[in-house]
Amino acid sequence: MAYEPQKSDNFTFGLWTMGNPGRDPFGEPVRKGFTPVEMVQELGKLGAYGVNFHDNDLVPFGSSAAEQDRIVAEFKTALSDNGMTVPMATTNLFGHPVFKDGAFTSNDSRVRAFALQKVMRSMDLGYDLGARVYVFWGGREGAEVDAGKDAVTAIARMRDGMNFLCEYSKSQGYDYKFALEAKPNEPRGDIYLPTTGAMLGFIATLAYPEMVGVNPEVAHETISGLNFYHAVAQAVDAGKLFHVDLNGQKVGRFDQDLRFGQEDAKNAFFLVRLLESYGFTGMKHFDAHALRTSDRADVIEFAKGCMRTYLILKEKAKQFDADPVVQEILAHLNTSGDAESDTLLDGGFTKEKGDALKSRVFDVDALTAKSLPYEKLDQRTFEILHGVA
Ligand code: GCO
Ligand code: MN
Ligand code: MN
């Protein structure tokens, strides 16, 4: 059947996504969330590749070693019975009250040390279950009152934490890749390193930058009104797109975590086209949850919808690239220029080229007069996306 997810699509969900019982800051849970084992069963049937988890999604905070062993054994059985894997793991460094003023960036060295201990243990658990990507989302690494925390110190503490954990990973012989996930706010008033671009700048300052990349999320750039497609493009250019969190979000709202493609289908389309055309081989992780109005049957529809939308947009990207009208416009837009300019620009600066360029005479009016039929192109894009073309 068309748009049926395959293992090769690398679609994953977090245990916290379908596990979400529909609680929000204003109201109690409205449904029974899917348990880890139920999620593995349901998603296995739907054709997903795997599930990801925070340590405490699987093993509740404060569990004994014996309880952890029992839970992990049951979970491993469910994974193998349902042909599912765990490609990514992460740590909950935001839920417990001890992290109310940050984990790696807490002013209290005991809290920072406890956070590192929690991550090391969680890395062990994730690795044992097969995870090779480890995500860091610092939900509480921020502030409402800048008077209370020095932001330069906070970034330095974040760096110390990441360097420590890179060393830990190496010392254990783990081949983890770390993926840093930026978010501008929520739950903190402001979260440090708020964008994917900020994370990329930070990574360059780490002791082992080659181990560390990013996990951009649709909702996180979109909350601030930024263009997510551009954010991912920068990560691709840097060779740092290790993982991606797909969902839907309206600009300027609270963190909605909507079904992938629910809002701004055009941006989702250019995102999918980017991932496909640049051969992204990582996990496409749906970090979303069903609406609070959904019952359990509708949660399944939500999960199916995320994957189906991706596959529809993938097909639309093929149609777009093969479309004769699009091709003609793109050829017009991209094939201008002349041999003299190409020679000057290719291969970078030389003294001779610099001299030649400085004395060159340009016909600026002719350059300005070139037509740019973006109206036509964007309308054609709209029609392709809406099944009219
Ligand atoms: C959010 C974040 C989280 C992270 C998760 C994995 O806005 O709550 O997106 O869902 O992705 O903690 O690190
Ligand atoms: Mn999010
Ligand atoms: Mn996320």
Tab-separated table of N, CA, C and O and ligand atoms in Angstrom, residues 16 181 215 217 220 245 287, ligand 3:
chain	number	residue	atom	x	y	z
A	16	TRP	N	8.123	8.895	25.403
A	16	TRP	CA	7.326	9.961	26.019
A	16	TRP	C	6.281	10.537	25.061
A	16	TRP	O	5.488	11.377	25.461
A	181	GLU	N	20.374	19.420	21.350
A	181	GLU	CA	19.064	19.913	20.895
A	181	GLU	C	18.787	21.284	21.504
A	181	GLU	O	18.672	21.418	22.722
A	215	ASN	N	20.668	17.943	17.144
A	215	ASN	CA	19.357	17.321	16.959
A	215	ASN	C	18.328	18.458	16.879
A	215	ASN	O	17.664	18.766	17.862
A	217	GLU	N	14.927	20.504	16.218
A	217	GLU	CA	13.502	20.136	16.286
A	217	GLU	C	12.650	21.225	15.634
A	217	GLU	O	12.797	22.412	15.955
A	220	HIS	N	11.122	23.897	17.817
A	220	HIS	CA	11.984	24.773	18.608
A	220	HIS	C	12.432	26.015	17.859
A	220	HIS	O	12.488	27.100	18.439
A	245	ASP	N	14.370	15.949	15.143
A	245	ASP	CA	13.083	15.810	15.844
A	245	ASP	C	11.998	16.483	15.010
A	245	ASP	O	12.008	17.712	14.816
A	287	ASP	N	9.063	13.728	17.597
A	287	ASP	CA	9.001	14.186	18.994
A	287	ASP	C	7.732	15.021	19.131
A	287	ASP	O	7.775	16.248	19.194
B	3	MN	MN	12.771	17.261	21.009
